[in-house]
Structure formats: C-alpha cells, structure tokens
Amino acid sequence: MRKLWLLLLASMAALVLAACSEKGDGEESSGEVAEYRTVYSGEIKTLNYLKTAEANEFAMSANLIDGLIEYDQYGIVQPSLAEEWSVNEDNTVWTFKLREGVKWVTHEGEEYADVVAQDFVDGLNYVLDAKNESSTAWIATVVKNGDAFYNGEVTDFSQVGVKAIDEYTVEYTMENPTPYFLSMLNYVCFFPVNGEFLAEQGETFGTTKETTLYNGAFILDKFESQNERVLVKNDSYWDKDNVFIDRIRYKYNKEALTVAPELFLRGEIDSAEIPTSVVDEWFNDEEKKSQLRQIRNNFYTYFYALNFNPQFDAEYEPENWKVAVNNKNFRKSLYHALDRVSAMLTTEPFEPESLLNNTITPKNFVDVDGVDYTQLAPLADISNTDSFNADLALEFKEKAMAELDGKATFPVKMVIPYNSGSPDWANRTQVVEQQLENLLGADYVDLIVEAGPSTGFLSEIRHPGKYALLEANWGPDYADPASYTDPFTEGGTYNKPELAEGYTDANGKSKYQNLVDAAKAEMDPAKRYELFAQAEAFLIEEAFVIPYAVGGTGYIASKLNPFEAQYSPFGVTLEKFKGQRLLEEPMSNEEFKEALTAWEQERAEALANAGE
C-alpha cells in the first residue's frame, strides 16, 4: 500500500502547483488544473467501501468518502464530519455532533442528500449484517451487541450500540471500555452511507461510479477496468479550500512498477517507485539523483507466514508440508535460517538493517508509561535479537529430521509465491529461495518459487492458502496492540496458526487465541499491554511467523512532498490526497532528510501541546 506522508508547514511556501490544461471527462476546463498522474497494475474490484478489506480499494475509498474524524500532518485527531465529540468516564459511550450542510453527491457532482446521523447507523447496519459478507465486520463488533447481531443472536439492530440521537447527533455504545475508539473511526467500517441510495442500488451498490455516492474530497469521474481511473475535485466538498489537487489520473499498465521510472523521467507521470535494480543507476546520474528520495518508514509490519492449512497443488505435496510445518524444530530451523539482511538488500541496498523488525508490532507504536511496547517482557528479548543464526538453524534442522524420520519426506517442498507486479518482491523471493536452500541444504528443503497474479493476489493466493511460506504484511487499524493480533486469530485470512497441532487448550481454542482473549479482556493499559506482549512472544517463539521488516522501504521519485498529507498509523488516513500540493520539482534525498528531521521536531512539539 502506498503511504502518503505529511508536509512540513515551513516548506509549504516552496510548493508550486503543477499545471495541466487538459479537459477531464465531464469537466469544463477553466484555467490551469493541478493534475497528479500515476500508473497501476493492481486492479480495483469494488467501490463498496463497506465490504472490502483490500489495500488498493481502501486507497480509493479514502479519497471519495469522509468519516467522522481525520488527522492533521502531525497525527493529531481533527474534526471531519463530526465537529465535536464527547465520551463518558469509562469510555463506553461516545457521542458525536455532525457538521451540518455536508452533501452526498453523484458521480456527476449533483447534490443527492445531506449527510446525517442515520447514515452512520445505516453504514454500520450494512457492515454487521452477515449476509453482506463485509470483510471489516470484525472491527465493527467493538460496539455493543455488534458480534451478537452479526452471529444472529440479536436480530433487532436497534439493540446494537449505534443510534441517531437526532438528525445531526450519533452515539456509539461500546461492548467494553474502548479508550482508543477515536483511532478506529478512520477505518471504512465506520464510514457513513445514504440508506435510501443503498436500498435503491441493492447488490449493485459500489460496483460502478454511477452506483456510488460521494461526500469526500474527490468524485470518481472515470472508472474503466484495466484502462483508467480518474478522480476529480468535489466542488460541493465541505472543506474544498484544503484540496489543492484538481484531478488524479490512474493509468493501467500491466508492468507498472517496471516501466514507471522511465515514464517519470519522460514527464508522463508524477510519481514512481524505483526498483532496487536501477537505484544505483539513479544515484550515479546527477540529474536522476536529484529526483530520488527514500520512502519513509511506516507502521506496516512485514513477516513470513508459515501456512498450517496448505491448499496448493498436489504435485507440491501439501500433506507432506503439513506434517513438516507442524514440527516445531522444523519451523525453528526456518526461523533462524532466514537471513533477513540478504532479503532486504533487494529493496534497501544501503541501510538494510535500519528497516528490519524483530517483532510483529513495530517499535514506537504504543508505550506504557514511556516504555515502548516492544520492550515489555518477554517481548523485549525477541525485539533486541536478530532471528538469523546459522548455527541454531542447523541444530534445529538435525532435530527436525530425526523427529520427522518416517513421517515426512525430505526434501520438503515449499511453495513460495510472489506478486508478479512487484519486481523487488520477485527478486527477494529468489534470494530467499537460494539462501534457505544453501544454508539448510537441498536434502532438507526445496523452495518452489511461483509468480502470482498482479491483480487479486490476496484473494487468489493468500486467502485460499495456496502457499507454504509467504511474505505478508499488516497495518494497524487502531491504537492498541490488539490490532496486530488480528491476522493470526481465529477467522483471520493469514496462515491459520489456530490449526497448528498440539496447541489446543481444554476450552477448544488455540493457546495463542486464549492468550489474546485474556489480553483483550484486561482494561488496565499497563496489564493489557503486558498480556499482549506475552501473546506476541508466544507467536514468535513458536515460529508460527518470522518477523521481517517495517513498511516504507525503498526509493521513490515523486512530485508529492511526503510531509504534507494527513498522518496516522491507523485506518485509511495515509491514503488521502487532501491537503497535498504538487511540487514543481521532485524532492531530493537530502531535502527529504532535512524535512524529516524538522518534521519530527515539530511533531514532538505538536503532540506535547495537544497533551496539555
């Protein structure tokens, strides 16, 4: 997922709008138009923001639909569709007063209706109705009776913890005290929908630009699969004075990541990630170097998932893999054998260690009385130790081969797919294959590299479990360690660790699930975080996953200043174009580092002032 970052206010005077006089589809041209152009290879399958859980579809929704709150460039919550809010003493009842006069508009920009409190009720009703198969319903179950309604135990939605108190006041009642609820509101499951329009469209809602309503900064003006997507500024937007880009044009190209650098140099697009294979070339060319900068780290966590429910082709012996992966020593051999620095060199050839992450939850996410979550026992030892250890890997190999003698066939075939739309991912997968086979031996593992689709990779490969080992990622949805447990708990779509043999407790749930449940039930933050640290340490110590890196790796050439956009680790904030301007010239890496240092200082001051 593309991360958009925040602009340092002091540098805003240097920004100059890029001009384009081309007419957009259905748009009258009047003077200069600020247009941002890019290419893509991963297609969007739906505009139904209440149903999807895919990153590129989140990125679209973030610019078309507004929620109750948003963030400023320093990560401080700001009013959006809610002008103000309040919460009771035990953080169980949250009340939001909506700004009046906000409009729903059609794809042609015609006003359809006002945004009112009932729209938030209708949105959550859709998400929590199991027949709609919303992929984000599990987040929305934080409200009272949300889970019970989803499971059919409660059938009257009026008993669910969301109510329109009056036309412009919406109230949420939580199942349990939820002090971090504000950080959840920029997630799509809490977005509003016009109930009348939703009912009128039925199952076609969000399938085309015509079957979607808009209340955000942009309207979808063109939506042609494998051709082009065009967003235009919403002239009826409540905060249109803070939208500085008039048009966003996405052009489809199957080889987008490969051809983007050349398209950028030719002036045909305004942003391009630069594959590691050509980074040296750019750094050795003064003109190209002046346009190249780092992509800033973010709070996405990357890890290698070992699949306990293999569904790949029979020729690759999924049953044999299942026997092997259920052996702890086999998993530990892989855990200690993966040289993550070698893998990271495919993306960051200059400072690879700076991006490695030894835990699932990244550092600086949350803290307890000034102590970073990753430094809580027993997670601290894991956080401070590199998992790569060749000697330990070989020790665990010998133990695994002895224990699996007569049970598994060696070498164990390991299907390791990658997204064919990402050259760096393809290169990294080849490196991992060679490195693991060279260290552990061809008598032990046989990694089978497969190119997966560039579009629908999650739905075609990861979700159905067509892999043995897979590089995966996850971004937090709210300000609590629970957010990083979601991929691995029951009902998740990752590697199904709840199916690991020998880890079921007396209550029928997995050991990890019970650890997470206990942490979620604890409301005291210090105790809660300690319990989550124990659960995460268990997940890693048992080698159900191999933590790898934090997001934001690599280099980019872009006319977007990464310090101007709204900033938050949660929800869809970082996908918004609102507030961003186009630079006349791309930012260099030296300018990026200077701006980053200044932004960090200003953010610390802003957070301190916000806490006063």
Coordinates of C-alpha atoms in Angstrom, one line a residue:
M1 CA 0.0 0.0 0.0
R2 CA 1.3 3.4 -0.9
K3 CA 2.0 5.5 2.1
L4 CA 1.4 9.2 1.8
W5 CA 3.1 11.4 4.4
L6 CA 3.0 14.8 5.9
L7 CA 4.3 18.1 4.7
L8 CA 6.4 20.3 6.9
L9 CA 4.5 23.5 7.2
A10 CA 7.7 25.6 7.0
S11 CA 8.3 24.2 3.5
M12 CA 4.8 25.0 2.1
A13 CA 6.0 28.3 0.6
A14 CA 8.2 26.4 -1.7
L15 CA 5.4 24.4 -3.2
V16 CA 4.3 25.3 -6.7
L17 CA 1.3 23.8 -8.3
A18 CA 1.9 21.8 -11.4
A19 CA -0.4 22.9 -14.2
C20 CA -2.3 20.9 -16.8
S21 CA -4.8 22.5 -19.2
E22 CA -6.3 19.2 -20.4
K23 CA -10.1 18.8 -20.0
G24 CA -11.2 16.0 -17.8
D25 CA -14.1 13.6 -18.6
G26 CA -17.3 15.6 -18.0
E27 CA -15.4 18.6 -16.7
E28 CA -15.2 22.1 -18.1
S29 CA -11.7 23.4 -18.2
S30 CA -11.3 26.9 -16.7
G31 CA -7.6 27.9 -16.5
E32 CA -4.9 25.7 -15.0
V33 CA -5.7 22.4 -13.5
A34 CA -3.4 20.7 -10.9
E35 CA -3.3 17.0 -12.1
Y36 CA -1.5 14.2 -10.4
R37 CA -0.7 11.2 -12.7
T38 CA 0.4 7.7 -11.9
V39 CA 0.2 4.2 -13.2
Y40 CA -1.0 1.0 -11.6
S41 CA -1.2 -2.8 -12.2
G42 CA -3.4 -4.0 -9.3
E43 CA -7.0 -3.5 -10.3
I44 CA -9.8 -2.5 -8.1
K45 CA -12.7 -5.0 -7.9
T46 CA -15.2 -3.0 -6.0
L47 CA -16.0 0.6 -4.8
N48 CA -18.1 -0.8 -1.9
Y49 CA -16.1 0.5 1.0
L50 CA -18.4 -1.1 3.5
K51 CA -17.4 -4.6 2.2
T52 CA -13.8 -4.6 1.0
A53 CA -10.6 -5.1 3.0
E54 CA -8.1 -4.7 0.2
A55 CA -5.4 -2.1 0.4
N56 CA -5.8 -0.5 -3.1
E57 CA -9.6 -0.3 -2.6
F58 CA -9.0 1.4 0.8
A59 CA -6.8 3.9 -1.0
M60 CA -9.7 4.8 -3.3
S61 CA -12.3 5.0 -0.6
A62 CA -10.1 7.3 1.5
N63 CA -10.5 10.0 -1.2
L64 CA -14.1 9.5 -2.0
I65 CA -15.7 9.2 1.4
D66 CA -15.2 11.1 4.7
G67 CA -15.7 9.7 8.1
L68 CA -16.3 11.3 11.5
I69 CA -12.7 12.4 12.1
E70 CA -9.4 13.0 10.3
Y71 CA -5.8 13.8 11.3
D72 CA -3.5 16.7 10.8
Q73 CA 0.0 16.5 9.4
Y74 CA 1.4 15.6 12.9
G75 CA -1.0 12.8 13.7
I76 CA -3.4 14.7 15.9
V77 CA -7.1 14.0 15.6
Q78 CA -9.1 16.7 13.9
P79 CA -12.9 17.2 13.2
S80 CA -14.1 15.9 9.9
L81 CA -17.8 15.1 9.5
A82 CA -18.1 15.4 13.3
E83 CA -17.5 18.9 14.5
E84 CA -17.1 17.8 18.2
W85 CA -17.4 14.8 20.4
S86 CA -17.5 13.6 24.0
V87 CA -17.1 10.4 25.9
N88 CA -18.3 9.2 29.3
E89 CA -16.0 8.4 32.2
D90 CA -15.5 4.7 31.5
N91 CA -15.0 5.1 27.7
T92 CA -18.1 3.1 26.8
V93 CA -20.3 5.8 25.3
W94 CA -19.1 8.2 22.6
T95 CA -21.2 11.0 21.2
F96 CA -20.5 12.9 18.0
K97 CA -22.1 16.1 16.8
L98 CA -22.1 16.3 13.0
R99 CA -21.4 19.4 11.0
E100 CA -24.4 20.5 9.1
G101 CA -24.7 21.1 5.3
V102 CA -22.3 18.3 4.2
K103 CA -23.6 16.8 0.9
W104 CA -23.8 13.4 -0.7
V105 CA -23.2 13.9 -4.5
T106 CA -23.5 11.7 -7.5
H107 CA -20.6 10.9 -9.9
E108 CA -21.7 14.0 -11.9
G109 CA -21.4 16.2 -8.8
E110 CA -25.1 16.7 -8.4
E111 CA -26.3 17.0 -4.8
Y112 CA -28.3 14.0 -3.7
A113 CA -28.9 14.5 0.1
D114 CA -27.4 15.8 3.3
V115 CA -25.1 13.7 5.4
V116 CA -26.9 12.9 8.6
A117 CA -26.6 10.8 11.7
Q118 CA -28.7 8.0 10.3
D119 CA -26.1 7.5 7.6
F120 CA -23.7 6.2 10.2
V121 CA -26.3 3.9 11.6
D122 CA -27.1 2.6 8.1
G123 CA -23.4 2.1 7.3
L124 CA -22.8 0.0 10.5
N125 CA -26.0 -1.9 9.9
Y126 CA -24.8 -3.0 6.5
V127 CA -21.3 -4.0 7.8
L128 CA -22.7 -6.0 10.7
D129 CA -25.3 -7.8 8.6
A130 CA -23.6 -11.2 8.0
K131 CA -25.3 -11.7 4.6
N132 CA -23.4 -8.7 3.2
E133 CA -20.1 -10.5 3.9
S134 CA -18.2 -7.4 4.9
S135 CA -14.5 -8.1 5.3
T136 CA -14.2 -5.5 8.1
A137 CA -17.2 -6.5 10.2
W138 CA -14.8 -7.9 12.9
I139 CA -13.6 -4.4 13.7
A140 CA -17.1 -3.0 14.0
T141 CA -18.0 -5.7 16.6
V142 CA -16.4 -3.3 19.1
V143 CA -19.9 -1.8 19.6
K144 CA -22.4 -3.3 22.0
N145 CA -24.1 -6.3 20.6
G146 CA -22.2 -6.0 17.3
D147 CA -20.9 -9.5 17.5
A148 CA -24.2 -10.9 18.7
F149 CA -26.0 -9.2 15.8
Y150 CA -23.5 -10.5 13.3
N151 CA -23.9 -14.0 14.6
G152 CA -27.7 -13.8 14.6
E153 CA -28.0 -14.0 18.4
V154 CA -29.6 -10.5 18.3
T155 CA -31.9 -9.8 15.4
D156 CA -33.1 -6.3 16.2
F157 CA -30.5 -3.8 15.1
S158 CA -31.9 -1.1 17.4
Q159 CA -30.2 -3.2 20.2
V160 CA -26.8 -2.6 18.6
G161 CA -24.6 0.2 20.1
V162 CA -25.2 2.9 17.5
K163 CA -28.0 5.4 17.5
A164 CA -29.0 8.6 15.7
I165 CA -30.0 10.7 18.7
D166 CA -31.2 13.4 16.4
E167 CA -30.6 14.4 12.8
Y168 CA -27.0 15.5 13.5
T169 CA -26.0 13.5 16.6
V170 CA -24.8 10.0 16.5
E171 CA -24.0 7.9 19.6
Y172 CA -21.9 4.7 19.9
T173 CA -22.1 2.4 22.9
M174 CA -19.2 0.0 23.3
E175 CA -19.2 -3.6 24.3
N176 CA -16.4 -2.8 26.7
P177 CA -14.4 0.3 27.7
T178 CA -12.7 1.4 24.5
P179 CA -10.4 4.4 25.1
Y180 CA -8.9 4.0 21.6
F181 CA -12.2 4.2 19.7
L182 CA -11.4 7.5 18.0
S183 CA -8.5 5.9 16.3
M184 CA -10.9 3.3 14.8
L185 CA -13.1 5.9 13.2
N186 CA -10.9 6.4 10.1
Y187 CA -11.5 2.8 9.2
V188 CA -14.0 2.1 6.4
C189 CA -16.4 0.0 8.5
F190 CA -17.4 3.2 10.4
F191 CA -18.0 5.3 7.2
P192 CA -21.5 6.5 6.5
V193 CA -23.8 5.5 3.7
N194 CA -27.0 7.0 2.5
G195 CA -29.6 4.4 3.4
E196 CA -32.1 5.3 0.7
F197 CA -29.4 5.1 -2.1
L198 CA -28.1 1.9 -0.7
A199 CA -31.5 0.3 -0.7
E200 CA -32.2 1.6 -4.2
Q201 CA -28.9 0.1 -5.6
G202 CA -29.1 -3.2 -3.7
E203 CA -26.4 -5.6 -4.7
T204 CA -25.1 -3.2 -7.4
F205 CA -24.0 -0.7 -4.7
G206 CA -20.4 0.3 -5.3
T207 CA -20.0 -1.7 -8.5
T208 CA -19.7 1.3 -10.8
K209 CA -19.1 5.1 -10.4
E210 CA -22.9 5.5 -11.0
T211 CA -23.8 3.2 -8.1
T212 CA -21.7 5.1 -5.6
L213 CA -22.3 8.3 -3.7
Y214 CA -19.6 10.7 -2.6
N215 CA -19.1 13.0 0.3
G216 CA -15.3 13.2 0.2
A217 CA -12.7 15.4 -1.4
F218 CA -13.0 13.7 -4.8
I219 CA -15.5 12.2 -7.1
L220 CA -14.9 9.2 -9.4
D221 CA -15.2 10.7 -12.9
K222 CA -13.9 7.7 -14.8
F223 CA -13.7 4.0 -13.8
E224 CA -12.6 1.7 -16.6
S225 CA -11.1 -1.6 -15.6
Q226 CA -7.6 -2.2 -16.9
N227 CA -7.6 1.2 -18.6
E228 CA -8.0 4.3 -16.4
R229 CA -9.4 5.7 -13.2
V230 CA -9.9 9.5 -12.9
L231 CA -10.8 11.3 -9.7
V232 CA -11.8 15.0 -9.8
K233 CA -12.2 17.5 -7.1
N234 CA -15.6 17.6 -5.4
D235 CA -16.9 21.1 -5.8
S236 CA -19.5 20.5 -3.1
Y237 CA -17.0 19.3 -0.6
W238 CA -17.3 20.8 2.8
D239 CA -13.5 21.6 3.1
K240 CA -12.7 22.1 -0.6
D241 CA -10.4 25.0 0.2
N242 CA -7.9 22.4 1.6
V243 CA -8.0 20.3 -1.6
F244 CA -5.2 21.5 -3.8
I245 CA -5.1 18.8 -6.5
D246 CA -7.9 19.1 -9.0
R247 CA -7.5 15.7 -10.8
I248 CA -5.9 12.4 -10.0
R249 CA -5.4 10.2 -13.1
Y250 CA -4.5 6.5 -12.7
K251 CA -3.5 4.8 -15.9
Y252 CA -3.4 1.0 -16.1
N253 CA -0.2 -0.7 -17.1
K254 CA 0.4 -4.4 -16.5
E255 CA 4.1 -3.7 -16.0
A256 CA 3.5 -0.5 -14.0
L257 CA 6.3 -1.0 -11.4
T258 CA 8.8 -1.8 -14.1
V259 CA 8.0 1.0 -16.6
A260 CA 7.1 3.7 -14.1
P261 CA 10.7 5.1 -13.7
E262 CA 11.1 5.7 -17.4
L263 CA 7.6 7.2 -17.6
F264 CA 8.5 9.6 -14.7
L265 CA 11.7 10.7 -16.5
R266 CA 9.7 11.4 -19.6
G267 CA 7.3 13.6 -17.6
E268 CA 4.3 11.3 -18.3
I269 CA 3.6 10.6 -14.6
D270 CA 4.3 12.4 -11.3
S271 CA 5.4 9.5 -9.0
A272 CA 7.3 6.3 -9.5
E273 CA 8.8 3.8 -7.1
I274 CA 12.3 3.0 -8.2
P275 CA 13.1 -0.7 -8.2
T276 CA 16.4 -1.7 -6.4
S277 CA 17.7 -3.0 -9.7
V278 CA 18.1 0.6 -11.0
V279 CA 18.6 2.6 -7.8
D280 CA 22.4 2.6 -8.3
E281 CA 22.0 3.9 -11.8
W282 CA 19.9 6.8 -10.5
F283 CA 22.3 7.6 -7.7
N284 CA 25.2 7.7 -10.2
D285 CA 23.4 10.1 -12.5
E286 CA 23.3 13.6 -11.1
E287 CA 20.0 14.6 -12.8
K288 CA 18.2 11.4 -11.7
K289 CA 19.8 11.5 -8.2
S290 CA 18.3 15.0 -7.6
Q291 CA 14.8 13.5 -8.1
L292 CA 15.3 10.4 -5.9
R293 CA 14.4 10.1 -2.2
Q294 CA 13.7 7.4 0.3
I295 CA 10.2 6.2 1.0
R296 CA 9.6 6.9 4.7
N297 CA 9.1 4.1 7.2
N298 CA 5.6 3.4 8.3
F299 CA 3.7 1.1 10.7
Y300 CA 3.0 -1.7 8.3
T301 CA 4.7 -4.9 9.5
Y302 CA 6.1 -7.4 7.1
F303 CA 6.6 -11.1 8.0
Y304 CA 7.0 -14.5 6.5
A305 CA 3.9 -16.6 7.3
L306 CA 4.1 -20.5 7.6
N307 CA 0.8 -21.9 6.4
F308 CA -0.9 -24.5 8.5
N309 CA -3.7 -25.0 6.0
P310 CA -1.9 -25.6 2.7
Q311 CA -4.1 -25.6 -0.4
F312 CA -1.5 -25.6 -3.2
D313 CA -1.4 -28.2 -6.0
A314 CA -0.9 -31.8 -5.1
E315 CA 2.3 -32.1 -7.2
Y316 CA 3.9 -29.9 -4.5
E317 CA 2.9 -32.3 -1.7
P318 CA 0.8 -30.2 0.6
E319 CA 0.2 -33.0 3.0
N320 CA 3.9 -33.5 3.4
W321 CA 4.3 -29.8 4.1
K322 CA 1.6 -30.0 6.7
V323 CA 3.5 -32.8 8.5
A324 CA 6.7 -30.8 8.5
V325 CA 5.3 -27.4 9.5
N326 CA 3.6 -29.0 12.5
N327 CA 7.0 -29.9 13.8
K328 CA 8.4 -27.0 16.0
N329 CA 12.0 -27.8 15.3
F330 CA 11.3 -27.6 11.5
R331 CA 9.7 -24.2 12.0
K332 CA 12.6 -23.0 14.2
S333 CA 15.1 -24.1 11.6
L334 CA 13.4 -21.8 9.1
Y335 CA 13.1 -19.0 11.6
H336 CA 16.8 -19.0 12.3
A337 CA 17.9 -19.7 8.8
L338 CA 16.2 -16.7 7.1
D339 CA 18.9 -14.1 6.5
R340 CA 16.7 -11.0 6.5
V341 CA 19.5 -8.6 5.6
S342 CA 20.1 -10.5 2.4
A343 CA 16.4 -10.3 1.7
M344 CA 16.2 -6.6 2.5
L345 CA 19.1 -5.8 0.1
T346 CA 16.7 -6.3 -2.7
T347 CA 14.8 -3.2 -1.6
E348 CA 17.2 -1.2 0.5
P349 CA 20.9 -1.8 -0.6
F350 CA 22.4 1.0 1.5
E351 CA 21.0 0.7 5.0
P352 CA 19.1 -2.7 5.1
E353 CA 19.4 -3.2 8.9
S354 CA 17.5 0.0 9.6
L355 CA 14.3 -1.5 8.3
L356 CA 14.4 -4.9 9.9
N357 CA 11.8 -5.6 12.6
N358 CA 12.2 -8.5 15.1
T359 CA 8.6 -8.4 16.3
I360 CA 5.2 -8.2 14.6
T361 CA 4.3 -4.9 16.3
P362 CA 6.8 -2.2 15.2
K363 CA 8.6 0.0 17.7
N364 CA 7.1 3.3 18.6
F365 CA 3.5 2.2 18.1
V366 CA 2.3 2.4 21.7
D367 CA 4.0 2.6 25.1
V368 CA 3.4 2.0 28.8
D369 CA 4.5 4.9 31.0
G370 CA 7.2 5.8 28.5
V371 CA 8.3 2.2 27.9
D372 CA 7.9 1.1 24.4
Y373 CA 5.5 -1.9 23.9
T374 CA 8.3 -3.9 22.2
Q375 CA 10.4 -3.6 25.3
L376 CA 7.9 -5.3 27.6
A377 CA 8.8 -8.7 28.9
P378 CA 9.0 -11.3 27.4
L379 CA 8.9 -9.5 24.1
A380 CA 12.0 -7.4 24.8
D381 CA 14.5 -10.2 24.3
I382 CA 13.0 -11.0 20.9
S383 CA 12.8 -7.4 19.9
N384 CA 16.5 -6.9 20.6
T385 CA 17.8 -10.0 19.0
D386 CA 18.4 -10.8 15.3
S387 CA 16.5 -14.0 14.5
F388 CA 19.1 -15.1 11.9
N389 CA 21.5 -17.6 13.4
A390 CA 23.1 -20.2 11.1
D391 CA 24.3 -22.4 13.8
L392 CA 21.0 -22.6 15.6
A393 CA 19.2 -23.2 12.2
L394 CA 21.4 -26.3 11.6
E395 CA 20.9 -27.6 15.1
F396 CA 17.1 -27.4 14.7
K397 CA 17.4 -29.0 11.2
E398 CA 19.1 -32.1 12.7
K399 CA 16.4 -32.3 15.5
A400 CA 13.6 -31.9 12.9
M401 CA 15.0 -34.6 10.6
A402 CA 15.3 -37.0 13.5
E403 CA 11.8 -36.4 14.8
L404 CA 10.3 -36.5 11.3
D405 CA 12.1 -39.6 10.2
G406 CA 9.4 -41.9 8.7
K407 CA 6.8 -39.2 9.0
A408 CA 7.8 -36.7 6.4
T409 CA 9.6 -37.0 3.1
F410 CA 12.8 -34.9 2.5
P411 CA 13.5 -32.5 0.9
V412 CA 10.2 -30.8 2.0
K413 CA 8.7 -28.9 -0.9
M414 CA 7.9 -25.3 0.0
V415 CA 5.7 -23.2 -2.4
I416 CA 6.7 -19.6 -2.0
P417 CA 4.7 -17.3 -4.3
Y418 CA 5.1 -13.6 -5.0
N419 CA 3.1 -10.8 -6.6
S420 CA 4.3 -10.6 -10.3
G421 CA 3.5 -6.9 -10.3
S422 CA 6.4 -6.2 -7.9
P423 CA 10.0 -6.6 -9.3
D424 CA 11.6 -6.2 -5.9
W425 CA 9.3 -8.9 -4.4
A426 CA 10.2 -11.2 -7.3
N427 CA 13.9 -10.6 -6.7
R428 CA 13.6 -11.0 -2.9
T429 CA 11.8 -14.4 -3.3
Q430 CA 14.6 -15.7 -5.4
V431 CA 17.1 -14.5 -2.8
V432 CA 15.1 -16.3 0.0
E433 CA 15.0 -19.5 -2.1
Q434 CA 18.7 -19.6 -2.7
Q435 CA 19.7 -18.5 0.8
L436 CA 17.5 -21.1 2.6
E437 CA 18.4 -23.9 0.3
N438 CA 22.1 -23.1 0.6
L439 CA 22.2 -22.9 4.3
L440 CA 19.8 -25.7 5.2
G441 CA 20.7 -27.9 2.3
A442 CA 18.9 -29.3 -0.7
D443 CA 18.4 -32.5 1.2
Y444 CA 16.2 -30.7 3.6
V445 CA 14.0 -28.1 1.8
D446 CA 13.1 -27.4 -1.8
L447 CA 11.6 -24.0 -2.3
I448 CA 9.4 -23.6 -5.3
V449 CA 9.1 -20.0 -6.4
E450 CA 5.8 -19.2 -8.2
A451 CA 4.7 -15.9 -9.8
G452 CA 1.3 -15.0 -8.6
P453 CA -1.1 -12.5 -10.2
S454 CA -0.5 -8.8 -10.0
T455 CA -4.3 -8.2 -9.5
G456 CA -6.2 -10.2 -6.9
F457 CA -3.1 -11.7 -5.3
L458 CA -4.7 -11.7 -1.9
S459 CA -7.9 -13.3 -3.0
E460 CA -6.3 -15.9 -5.3
I461 CA -3.2 -16.8 -3.3
R462 CA -3.1 -15.8 0.3
H463 CA -6.8 -16.1 1.3
P464 CA -7.2 -19.6 -0.1
G465 CA -3.8 -20.7 1.4
K466 CA -2.0 -21.5 -1.9
Y467 CA 1.4 -21.3 -0.3
A468 CA 3.8 -22.9 2.2
L469 CA 5.8 -19.8 3.0
L470 CA 4.7 -16.3 2.1
E471 CA 5.8 -12.7 2.6
A472 CA 2.8 -11.0 4.1
N473 CA 2.0 -7.6 5.7
W474 CA -0.4 -6.0 8.0
G475 CA -1.2 -2.4 9.0
P476 CA -2.8 -1.4 12.3
D477 CA -6.5 -0.3 12.4
Y478 CA -6.5 1.4 15.8
A479 CA -4.2 2.4 18.6
D480 CA -4.0 -0.8 20.6
P481 CA -1.7 -3.9 20.3
A482 CA -4.8 -6.0 19.6
S483 CA -4.7 -4.6 16.1
Y484 CA -1.6 -6.6 15.3
T485 CA -3.1 -9.9 16.5
D486 CA -6.0 -9.8 14.0
P487 CA -4.2 -11.6 11.2
F488 CA -3.4 -14.6 13.4
T489 CA -6.5 -15.1 15.5
E490 CA -9.4 -17.4 14.6
G491 CA -11.3 -16.1 11.5
G492 CA -8.2 -14.4 10.1
T493 CA -7.1 -14.9 6.5
Y494 CA -3.4 -15.5 7.0
N495 CA -1.6 -18.7 7.9
K496 CA -4.1 -20.2 10.2
P497 CA -1.9 -20.8 13.3
E498 CA -5.0 -21.9 15.2
L499 CA -4.8 -25.1 13.2
A500 CA -1.3 -26.0 14.4
E501 CA -1.3 -29.4 16.0
G502 CA -0.7 -29.7 19.8
Y503 CA -1.7 -26.1 20.6
T504 CA -5.3 -26.6 21.6
D505 CA -6.3 -25.8 25.1
A506 CA -9.0 -27.5 27.2
N507 CA -11.7 -25.0 26.0
G508 CA -11.1 -26.0 22.4
K509 CA -9.4 -22.8 21.5
S510 CA -5.7 -22.5 20.5
K511 CA -3.1 -21.4 23.0
Y512 CA -2.5 -18.2 21.1
Q513 CA -6.2 -17.4 20.9
N514 CA -6.6 -17.8 24.6
L515 CA -3.6 -15.5 25.3
V516 CA -5.1 -12.8 23.0
D517 CA -8.5 -13.2 24.5
A518 CA -7.1 -12.7 28.0
A519 CA -5.3 -9.6 26.9
K520 CA -8.4 -8.1 25.2
A521 CA -10.4 -8.7 28.4
E522 CA -7.9 -6.6 30.5
M523 CA -8.8 -2.9 30.6
D524 CA -5.9 -1.6 32.6
P525 CA -3.5 -0.4 29.9
A526 CA -0.3 -1.5 31.6
K527 CA -1.6 -5.0 32.4
R528 CA -3.3 -5.2 29.0
Y529 CA -0.1 -4.4 27.1
E530 CA 1.9 -6.9 29.1
L531 CA -0.5 -9.6 28.2
F532 CA -0.4 -8.8 24.6
A533 CA 3.4 -8.8 24.7
Q534 CA 3.2 -12.4 26.2
A535 CA 0.9 -13.4 23.3
E536 CA 3.1 -11.9 20.7
A537 CA 6.2 -13.5 22.2
F538 CA 4.5 -16.9 22.1
L539 CA 3.6 -16.5 18.4
I540 CA 7.2 -15.7 17.5
E541 CA 8.9 -18.2 19.9
E542 CA 6.8 -21.0 18.5
A543 CA 7.9 -19.8 15.0
F544 CA 4.4 -19.6 13.6
V545 CA 5.7 -16.5 11.8
I546 CA 9.1 -14.9 11.0
P547 CA 9.0 -11.1 11.6
Y548 CA 10.8 -9.4 8.8
A549 CA 10.6 -5.6 8.4
V550 CA 8.7 -2.4 8.7
G551 CA 7.0 -0.8 5.7
G552 CA 8.0 2.2 3.6
T553 CA 11.1 0.5 2.2
G554 CA 12.9 1.6 -1.0
Y555 CA 13.1 4.7 -3.0
I556 CA 10.7 6.9 -5.0
A557 CA 10.7 9.8 -7.4
S558 CA 7.7 11.9 -6.7
K559 CA 6.2 15.4 -7.0
L560 CA 4.4 14.9 -3.8
N561 CA 6.0 16.1 -0.6
P562 CA 5.7 13.3 1.9
F563 CA 5.3 15.6 4.9
E564 CA 2.2 17.4 3.8
A565 CA -0.5 14.8 3.9
Q566 CA -2.5 13.8 7.0
Y567 CA -0.6 11.4 9.2
S568 CA -1.7 8.4 11.2
P569 CA -0.8 4.8 11.6
F570 CA -4.4 3.8 11.7
G571 CA -7.1 3.3 9.1
V572 CA -7.0 5.0 5.6
T573 CA -5.5 8.3 6.6
L574 CA -2.3 8.0 4.8
E575 CA -4.0 7.3 1.5
K576 CA -5.6 10.7 1.3
F577 CA -4.6 13.3 -1.2
K578 CA -6.4 16.1 0.7
G579 CA -4.0 18.7 1.8
Q580 CA -1.3 17.8 -0.6
R581 CA 0.1 20.0 -3.3
L582 CA 2.2 19.1 -6.4
L583 CA 5.8 20.2 -6.3
E584 CA 7.3 21.9 -9.3
E585 CA 10.4 19.6 -8.9
P586 CA 10.7 16.3 -7.0
M587 CA 12.3 16.3 -3.6
S588 CA 15.9 15.0 -3.4
N589 CA 17.0 12.6 -0.7
E590 CA 19.0 15.4 1.1
E591 CA 15.9 17.6 1.1
F592 CA 13.9 14.7 2.4
K593 CA 16.2 14.0 5.3
E594 CA 16.3 17.7 6.3
A595 CA 12.5 17.9 6.1
L596 CA 12.1 14.7 8.1
T597 CA 14.3 16.0 10.9
A598 CA 12.4 19.2 11.1
W599 CA 9.0 17.4 10.9
E600 CA 10.0 15.1 13.8
Q601 CA 10.8 18.1 16.0
E602 CA 7.6 19.9 15.1
R603 CA 5.6 16.8 15.6
A604 CA 7.0 16.3 19.1
E605 CA 6.1 19.9 20.0
A606 CA 2.6 19.5 18.5
L607 CA 2.0 16.3 20.5
A608 CA 3.2 17.9 23.7
N609 CA 0.9 20.8 23.1
A610 CA -2.0 18.5 22.3
G611 CA -1.5 16.7 25.6
E612 CA -1.5 19.8 27.7

